[in-house]
PDB file of C-alpha atoms in Angstrom:
ATOM      1  CA  LYS S  43       8.992  92.122 194.682  1.00 67.00           C
ATOM      2  CA  ALA S  44       8.413  94.168 191.619  1.00 80.00           C
ATOM      3  CA  GLY S  45       5.001  95.705 191.083  1.00 92.00           C
ATOM      4  CA  VAL S  46       2.105  95.629 188.344  1.00 96.00           C
ATOM      5  CA  THR S  47       3.721  96.970 185.539  1.00 97.00           C
ATOM      6  CA  GLN S  48       1.546  98.666 182.485  1.00 97.00           C
ATOM      7  CA  THR S  49       3.018  99.362 179.070  1.00 97.00           C
ATOM      8  CA  PRO S  50       2.593 101.783 177.281  1.00 97.00           C
ATOM      9  CA  ARG S  51       2.406 104.349 180.210  1.00 96.00           C
ATOM     10  CA  TYR S  52       0.682 107.052 177.541  1.00 97.00           C
ATOM     11  CA  LEU S  53      -0.866 106.213 174.072  1.00 96.00           C
ATOM     12  CA  ILE S  54      -2.338 108.610 171.641  1.00 98.00           C
ATOM     13  CA  LYS S  55      -4.640 107.388 168.975  1.00 98.00           C
ATOM     14  CA  THR S  56      -7.246 108.614 166.247  1.00 98.00           C
ATOM     15  CA  ARG S  57     -10.844 107.678 166.420  1.00 98.00           C
ATOM     16  CA  GLY S  58     -11.210 104.318 164.308  1.00 97.00           C
ATOM     17  CA  GLN S  59      -8.099 102.539 165.227  1.00 98.00           C
ATOM     18  CA  GLN S  60      -7.327  99.964 167.365  1.00 98.00           C
ATOM     19  CA  VAL S  61      -5.208  99.531 170.581  1.00 98.00           C
ATOM     20  CA  THR S  62      -3.545  96.689 172.977  1.00 98.00           C
ATOM     21  CA  LEU S  63      -2.470  97.700 176.304  1.00 98.00           C
ATOM     22  CA  SER S  64      -0.237  95.231 178.254  1.00 98.00           C
ATOM     23  CA  CYS S  65      -0.158  94.273 181.875  1.00 98.00           C
ATOM     24  CA  SER S  66       2.827  92.038 183.582  1.00 98.00           C
ATOM     25  CA  PRO S  67       1.003  91.312 187.338  1.00 97.00           C
ATOM     26  CA  ILE S  68       3.462  90.413 190.452  1.00 95.00           C
ATOM     27  CA  SER S  69       5.270  87.172 190.165  1.00 94.00           C
ATOM     28  CA  GLY S  70       2.865  84.657 191.434  1.00 92.00           C
ATOM     29  CA  HIS S  71      -0.355  86.529 191.339  1.00 92.00           C
ATOM     30  CA  ARG S  72      -2.614  84.338 189.221  1.00 92.00           C
ATOM     31  CA  SER S  73      -5.685  87.041 189.117  1.00 91.00           C
ATOM     32  CA  VAL S  74      -5.446  90.171 186.315  1.00 94.00           C
ATOM     33  CA  SER S  75      -8.347  92.720 186.333  1.00 93.00           C
ATOM     34  CA  TRP S  76      -8.967  95.728 184.317  1.00 96.00           C
ATOM     35  CA  TYR S  77     -10.355  99.177 185.129  1.00 95.00           C
ATOM     36  CA  GLN S  78     -11.496 102.303 183.104  1.00 96.00           C
ATOM     37  CA  GLN S  79     -10.788 105.423 185.070  1.00 95.00           C
ATOM     38  CA  THR S  80     -12.223 108.689 183.910  1.00 93.00           C
ATOM     39  CA  PRO S  81     -13.251 111.724 185.663  1.00 88.00           C
ATOM     40  CA  GLY S  82     -16.817 111.527 184.504  1.00 85.00           C
ATOM     41  CA  GLN S  83     -17.886 107.504 185.289  1.00 86.00           C
ATOM     42  CA  GLY S  84     -15.257 107.115 187.970  1.00 89.00           C
ATOM     43  CA  LEU S  85     -13.473 103.747 187.930  1.00 92.00           C
ATOM     44  CA  GLN S  86     -15.412 101.060 186.123  1.00 92.00           C
ATOM     45  CA  PHE S  87     -14.590  97.704 186.195  1.00 91.00           C
ATOM     46  CA  LEU S  88     -13.943  95.968 182.816  1.00 94.00           C
ATOM     47  CA  PHE S  89     -13.050  92.272 183.228  1.00 92.00           C
ATOM     48  CA  GLU S  90     -10.927  89.961 185.265  1.00 91.00           C
ATOM     49  CA  TYR S  91      -8.787  86.944 184.054  1.00 93.00           C
ATOM     50  CA  PHE S  92      -7.535  84.045 186.181  1.00 91.00           C
ATOM     51  CA  SER S  93      -5.565  80.936 184.863  1.00 91.00           C
ATOM     52  CA  GLU S  94      -6.091  82.496 181.416  1.00 94.00           C
ATOM     53  CA  THR S  95      -9.735  82.042 181.690  1.00 93.00           C
ATOM     54  CA  GLN S  96     -12.327  85.410 181.824  1.00 92.00           C
ATOM     55  CA  ARG S  97     -13.819  84.897 184.958  1.00 88.00           C
ATOM     56  CA  ASN S  98     -15.725  87.878 185.481  1.00 86.00           C
ATOM     57  CA  LYS S  99     -17.187  91.028 182.691  1.00 88.00           C
ATOM     58  CA  GLY S 100     -18.340  94.257 183.598  1.00 88.00           C
ATOM     59  CA  ASN S 101     -20.361  96.547 181.427  1.00 88.00           C
ATOM     60  CA  PHE S 102     -18.609  97.520 178.575  1.00 94.00           C
ATOM     61  CA  PRO S 103     -19.394  96.694 174.618  1.00 96.00           C
ATOM     62  CA  GLY S 104     -17.676  94.061 172.675  1.00 96.00           C
ATOM     63  CA  ARG S 105     -15.122  96.322 171.411  1.00 97.00           C
ATOM     64  CA  PHE S 106     -13.084  95.434 174.521  1.00 98.00           C
ATOM     65  CA  SER S 107     -11.570  92.824 175.052  1.00 97.00           C
ATOM     66  CA  GLY S 108      -8.696  90.820 176.703  1.00 97.00           C
ATOM     67  CA  ARG S 109      -6.638  87.776 176.918  1.00 97.00           C
ATOM     68  CA  GLN S 110      -4.539  86.255 179.893  1.00 97.00           C
ATOM     69  CA  PHE S 111      -1.409  84.290 178.789  1.00 97.00           C
ATOM     70  CA  SER S 112      -0.067  81.110 180.290  1.00 95.00           C
ATOM     71  CA  ASN S 113       2.274  83.056 182.408  1.00 94.00           C
ATOM     72  CA  SER S 114      -0.200  85.452 184.098  1.00 95.00           C
ATOM     73  CA  ARG S 115       0.517  88.560 181.750  1.00 97.00           C
ATOM     74  CA  SER S 116      -2.452  90.480 180.243  1.00 98.00           C
ATOM     75  CA  GLU S 117      -3.541  92.218 177.626  1.00 98.00           C
ATOM     76  CA  MET S 118      -6.702  94.334 176.903  1.00 98.00           C
ATOM     77  CA  ASN S 119      -7.592  95.471 173.106  1.00 98.00           C
ATOM     78  CA  VAL S 120     -10.006  98.375 172.438  1.00 98.00           C
ATOM     79  CA  SER S 121     -11.453  98.124 168.630  1.00 96.00           C
ATOM     80  CA  THR S 122     -12.671 101.035 166.740  1.00 97.00           C
ATOM     81  CA  LEU S 123     -11.896 103.565 169.206  1.00 98.00           C
ATOM     82  CA  GLU S 124     -14.068 106.524 170.005  1.00 97.00           C
ATOM     83  CA  LEU S 125     -13.327 109.572 171.498  1.00 97.00           C
ATOM     84  CA  GLY S 126     -14.943 108.627 175.062  1.00 96.00           C
ATOM     85  CA  ASP S 127     -12.625 105.676 175.231  1.00 97.00           C
ATOM     86  CA  SER S 128      -9.808 108.402 176.496  1.00 97.00           C
ATOM     87  CA  ALA S 129      -8.933 107.201 179.976  1.00 97.00           C
ATOM     88  CA  LEU S 130      -6.731 105.828 182.619  1.00 97.00           C
ATOM     89  CA  TYR S 131      -6.753 102.084 182.351  1.00 98.00           C
ATOM     90  CA  LEU S 132      -5.730 100.490 185.414  1.00 97.00           C
ATOM     91  CA  CYS S 133      -4.520  97.075 185.683  1.00 96.00           C
ATOM     92  CA  ALA S 134      -4.774  95.127 189.221  1.00 94.00           C
ATOM     93  CA  SER S 135      -3.414  91.776 189.960  1.00 92.00           C
ATOM     94  CA  SER S 136      -3.977  89.445 193.118  1.00 88.00           C
ATOM     95  CA  LEU S 137      -3.086  85.994 194.258  1.00 86.00           C
ATOM     96  CA  ASP S 138      -6.182  84.616 193.660  1.00 79.00           C
ATOM     97  CA  SER S 139      -9.866  86.304 194.542  1.00 67.00           C
ATOM     98  CA  PRO S 140      -8.999  90.159 195.414  1.00 62.00           C
ATOM     99  CA  GLY S 141     -12.092  89.994 197.471  1.00 62.00           C
ATOM    100  CA  GLN S 142     -11.250  87.041 199.496  1.00 64.00           C
ATOM    101  CA  GLY S 143      -8.667  88.174 201.930  1.00 61.00           C
ATOM    102  CA  ASP S 144      -6.059  88.427 198.679  1.00 71.00           C
ATOM    103  CA  GLU S 145      -5.217  91.993 198.270  1.00 79.00           C
ATOM    104  CA  GLN S 146      -5.676  93.441 194.774  1.00 85.00           C
ATOM    105  CA  TYR S 147      -2.632  95.642 194.033  1.00 89.00           C
ATOM    106  CA  PHE S 148      -2.743  98.137 190.869  1.00 93.00           C
ATOM    107  CA  GLY S 149      -0.388  99.355 188.368  1.00 95.00           C
ATOM    108  CA  PRO S 150       0.261 102.743 187.808  1.00 94.00           C
ATOM    109  CA  GLY S 151      -2.025 102.963 184.414  1.00 96.00           C
ATOM    110  CA  THR S 152      -1.886 103.826 180.892  1.00 97.00           C
ATOM    111  CA  ARG S 153      -3.135 106.987 180.017  1.00 97.00           C
ATOM    112  CA  LEU S 154      -5.143 106.603 176.541  1.00 98.00           C
ATOM    113  CA  THR S 155      -6.176 109.668 174.305  1.00 97.00           C
ATOM    114  CA  VAL S 156      -8.191 109.353 171.621  1.00 98.00           C
ATOM    115  CA  THR S 157      -8.414 112.470 169.032  1.00 97.00           C
TER     116      THR S 157
ATOM    117  CA  GLN K 815     -28.856  98.131 192.765  1.00 58.00           C
ATOM    118  CA  GLN K 816     -25.067  98.219 191.799  1.00 70.00           C
ATOM    119  CA  GLN K 817     -23.978 101.696 192.699  1.00 88.00           C
ATOM    120  CA  VAL K 818     -22.381 102.775 195.491  1.00 94.00           C
ATOM    121  CA  LYS K 819     -22.644 106.412 196.462  1.00 96.00           C
ATOM    122  CA  GLN K 820     -20.430 108.054 198.308  1.00 97.00           C
ATOM    123  CA  SER K 821     -19.962 111.663 199.748  1.00 96.00           C
ATOM    124  CA  PRO K 822     -18.328 114.317 199.853  1.00 97.00           C
ATOM    125  CA  GLN K 823     -17.097 114.833 196.564  1.00 95.00           C
ATOM    126  CA  SER K 824     -14.323 116.842 198.170  1.00 97.00           C
ATOM    127  CA  LEU K 825     -13.627 117.447 201.959  1.00 97.00           C
ATOM    128  CA  ILE K 826     -10.621 120.217 203.341  1.00 98.00           C
ATOM    129  CA  VAL K 827      -9.500 119.364 206.308  1.00 97.00           C
ATOM    130  CA  GLN K 828      -6.580 121.028 208.991  1.00 97.00           C
ATOM    131  CA  LYS K 829      -3.600 118.644 210.511  1.00 97.00           C
ATOM    132  CA  GLY K 830      -4.565 116.599 213.091  1.00 97.00           C
ATOM    133  CA  GLY K 831      -8.443 116.742 212.222  1.00 97.00           C
ATOM    134  CA  ILE K 832     -10.616 113.380 211.373  1.00 97.00           C
ATOM    135  CA  PRO K 833     -12.134 113.749 207.662  1.00 98.00           C
ATOM    136  CA  ILE K 834     -15.084 111.104 207.482  1.00 98.00           C
ATOM    137  CA  ILE K 835     -15.803 109.517 204.297  1.00 98.00           C
ATOM    138  CA  ASN K 836     -19.293 107.705 203.519  1.00 98.00           C
ATOM    139  CA  CYS K 837     -20.541 105.584 201.362  1.00 98.00           C
ATOM    140  CA  ALA K 838     -23.861 103.771 201.401  1.00 97.00           C
ATOM    141  CA  TYR K 839     -24.796 100.573 198.952  1.00 95.00           C
ATOM    142  CA  GLU K 840     -28.077  99.240 197.748  1.00 92.00           C
ATOM    143  CA  ASN K 841     -27.049  95.335 196.961  1.00 89.00           C
ATOM    144  CA  THR K 842     -27.254  93.111 199.852  1.00 89.00           C
ATOM    145  CA  ALA K 843     -25.232  90.716 198.136  1.00 86.00           C
ATOM    146  CA  PHE K 844     -21.949  92.610 198.506  1.00 88.00           C
ATOM    147  CA  ASP K 845     -19.726  91.003 201.048  1.00 86.00           C
ATOM    148  CA  TYR K 846     -16.597  93.007 200.484  1.00 88.00           C
ATOM    149  CA  PHE K 847     -15.937  96.510 201.405  1.00 92.00           C
ATOM    150  CA  PRO K 848     -12.444  97.820 200.314  1.00 92.00           C
ATOM    151  CA  TRP K 849     -11.344 101.463 200.655  1.00 95.00           C
ATOM    152  CA  TYR K 850      -8.667 102.393 198.249  1.00 95.00           C
ATOM    153  CA  GLN K 851      -6.361 105.890 198.111  1.00 96.00           C
ATOM    154  CA  GLN K 852      -5.183 107.343 194.977  1.00 96.00           C
ATOM    155  CA  PHE K 853      -2.350 109.817 194.739  1.00 95.00           C
ATOM    156  CA  PRO K 854      -2.169 111.640 191.243  1.00 90.00           C
ATOM    157  CA  GLY K 855      -0.167 109.615 188.645  1.00 86.00           C
ATOM    158  CA  LYS K 856      -0.499 106.770 190.482  1.00 89.00           C
ATOM    159  CA  GLY K 857      -2.963 103.667 190.919  1.00 92.00           C
ATOM    160  CA  PRO K 858      -5.140 102.722 193.524  1.00 94.00           C
ATOM    161  CA  ALA K 859      -3.708 101.149 196.801  1.00 92.00           C
ATOM    162  CA  LEU K 860      -5.619  99.388 198.992  1.00 90.00           C
ATOM    163  CA  LEU K 861      -6.026 101.176 202.427  1.00 93.00           C
ATOM    164  CA  ILE K 862      -8.556  98.871 204.628  1.00 92.00           C
ATOM    165  CA  ALA K 863     -10.841  96.466 204.028  1.00 91.00           C
ATOM    166  CA  ILE K 864     -14.208  95.082 206.107  1.00 91.00           C
ATOM    167  CA  ARG K 865     -16.643  91.920 205.796  1.00 88.00           C
ATOM    168  CA  PRO K 866     -20.330  92.455 206.999  1.00 87.00           C
ATOM    169  CA  ASP K 867     -20.017  90.366 210.055  1.00 89.00           C
ATOM    170  CA  VAL K 868     -18.038  93.418 211.661  1.00 91.00           C
ATOM    171  CA  SER K 869     -19.103  96.743 212.646  1.00 94.00           C
ATOM    172  CA  GLU K 870     -15.653  97.962 212.814  1.00 96.00           C
ATOM    173  CA  LYS K 871     -12.163  97.567 211.732  1.00 95.00           C
ATOM    174  CA  LYS K 872      -8.940  99.873 212.774  1.00 96.00           C
ATOM    175  CA  GLU K 873      -5.509  99.791 210.817  1.00 94.00           C
ATOM    176  CA  GLY K 874      -3.210 102.282 212.070  1.00 96.00           C
ATOM    177  CA  ARG K 875      -4.835 105.969 211.539  1.00 97.00           C
ATOM    178  CA  PHE K 876      -7.811 104.707 209.428  1.00 97.00           C
ATOM    179  CA  THR K 877     -10.751 103.153 210.493  1.00 97.00           C
ATOM    180  CA  ILE K 878     -13.731 101.623 208.676  1.00 96.00           C
ATOM    181  CA  SER K 879     -17.317 101.767 210.686  1.00 96.00           C
ATOM    182  CA  PHE K 880     -19.665  99.501 209.329  1.00 95.00           C
ATOM    183  CA  ASN K 881     -23.600  99.661 209.546  1.00 95.00           C
ATOM    184  CA  LYS K 882     -24.889  96.426 207.795  1.00 93.00           C
ATOM    185  CA  SER K 883     -28.884  97.505 208.850  1.00 94.00           C
ATOM    186  CA  ALA K 884     -28.440 101.163 207.147  1.00 95.00           C
ATOM    187  CA  LYS K 885     -26.435  99.652 204.089  1.00 95.00           C
ATOM    188  CA  GLN K 886     -23.395 102.215 204.638  1.00 96.00           C
ATOM    189  CA  PHE K 887     -19.731 102.161 205.743  1.00 97.00           C
ATOM    190  CA  SER K 888     -17.698 104.830 206.351  1.00 97.00           C
ATOM    191  CA  LEU K 889     -13.871 105.850 206.725  1.00 98.00           C
ATOM    192  CA  HIS K 890     -12.367 107.728 209.541  1.00 97.00           C
ATOM    193  CA  ILE K 891      -8.489 109.097 209.307  1.00 97.00           C
ATOM    194  CA  MET K 892      -7.318 110.000 212.922  1.00 97.00           C
ATOM    195  CA  ASP K 893      -4.714 112.573 212.675  1.00 97.00           C
ATOM    196  CA  SER K 894      -4.588 113.485 209.459  1.00 97.00           C
ATOM    197  CA  GLN K 895      -1.555 114.438 207.826  1.00 97.00           C
ATOM    198  CA  PRO K 896      -0.881 116.582 204.580  1.00 97.00           C
ATOM    199  CA  GLY K 897       0.743 113.507 203.344  1.00 97.00           C
ATOM    200  CA  ASP K 898      -2.770 112.264 203.314  1.00 97.00           C
ATOM    201  CA  SER K 899      -4.294 114.470 201.001  1.00 98.00           C
ATOM    202  CA  ALA K 900      -5.088 112.050 198.126  1.00 97.00           C
ATOM    203  CA  THR K 901      -8.430 110.793 196.647  1.00 96.00           C
ATOM    204  CA  TYR K 902     -10.097 108.048 198.327  1.00 97.00           C
ATOM    205  CA  PHE K 903     -12.600 105.297 196.633  1.00 96.00           C
ATOM    206  CA  CYS K 904     -14.728 103.020 198.518  1.00 96.00           C
ATOM    207  CA  ALA K 905     -16.024 100.014 196.930  1.00 93.00           C
ATOM    208  CA  ALA K 906     -17.882  97.067 196.987  1.00 91.00           C
ATOM    209  CA  SER K 907     -17.888  93.664 195.831  1.00 85.00           C
ATOM    210  CA  LYS K 908     -19.764  90.358 195.709  1.00 79.00           C
ATOM    211  CA  TYR K 909     -17.470  87.004 195.419  1.00 68.00           C
ATOM    212  CA  ASN K 910     -19.230  85.317 192.217  1.00 61.00           C
ATOM    213  CA  TYR K 911     -16.204  82.946 190.749  1.00 53.00           C
ATOM    214  CA  GLY K 912     -14.249  86.436 190.565  1.00 57.00           C
ATOM    215  CA  GLN K 913     -14.637  89.407 191.371  1.00 62.00           C
ATOM    216  CA  ASN K 914     -16.618  92.464 190.159  1.00 72.00           C
ATOM    217  CA  PHE K 915     -16.141  95.630 192.085  1.00 82.00           C
ATOM    218  CA  VAL K 916     -18.064  98.635 192.093  1.00 88.00           C
ATOM    219  CA  PHE K 917     -16.448 101.569 193.082  1.00 92.00           C
ATOM    220  CA  GLY K 918     -17.732 104.698 194.765  1.00 94.00           C
ATOM    221  CA  PRO K 919     -16.894 107.953 192.653  1.00 94.00           C
ATOM    222  CA  GLY K 920     -14.474 109.388 195.174  1.00 95.00           C
ATOM    223  CA  THR K 921     -13.498 111.976 197.801  1.00 97.00           C
ATOM    224  CA  ARG K 922     -10.684 114.215 197.109  1.00 97.00           C
ATOM    225  CA  LEU K 923      -8.983 114.865 200.557  1.00 98.00           C
ATOM    226  CA  SER K 924      -6.897 118.260 200.987  1.00 98.00           C
ATOM    227  CA  VAL K 925      -5.287 118.323 204.386  1.00 97.00           C
ATOM    228  CA  LEU K 926      -3.834 121.975 205.106  1.00 97.00           C
ATOM    229  CA  PRO K 927      -0.966 121.995 207.382  1.00 95.00           C
TER     230      PRO K 927
END
């Protein structure tokens, strides 16, 4: 079974631009979560989608948004990029709820650099 | 109250040693405590997880000890190997119609041959 895939793997943008990252979960997985990982703040939860609905959201500004499609693929968008948005963005998928016995599988991440 | 504290920040042990990584939390509503292992250039991978109704769980060379009253949990790696050199994250979550994981800051483990 193929793992979680994320595209692109690397991205360089300038301040003020917007960016869209894509995540394809493991086949059959309906829950997709997004995380931001930085050396200073560590791993921070962005949001979780299940069956095209956002089920939970972390403490990030509204510039960070996401969506999930009917095939469970997910995208996250960051508008008006700031230098501090430079990070590794990780996507994780699970069958249903990752805390209720369903293991959460992470993708390799998208490394975003904002200049 | 959402924070998970983790120590030490880095750890160096000899092959065969037993590194111990500790985590502490404040929110008593947390009901799921996983540990993740991350190698450079890779996403985190679930190692082992525990719920508050048990005090210890073993999977292979990895053991979680859980102290509910102290709100602490720890990861022990038995007979550590150089291949265990990675960054380890503890996390906590509370099921609330979906998940909102809180991660510790990570421990960088180096196992010397």
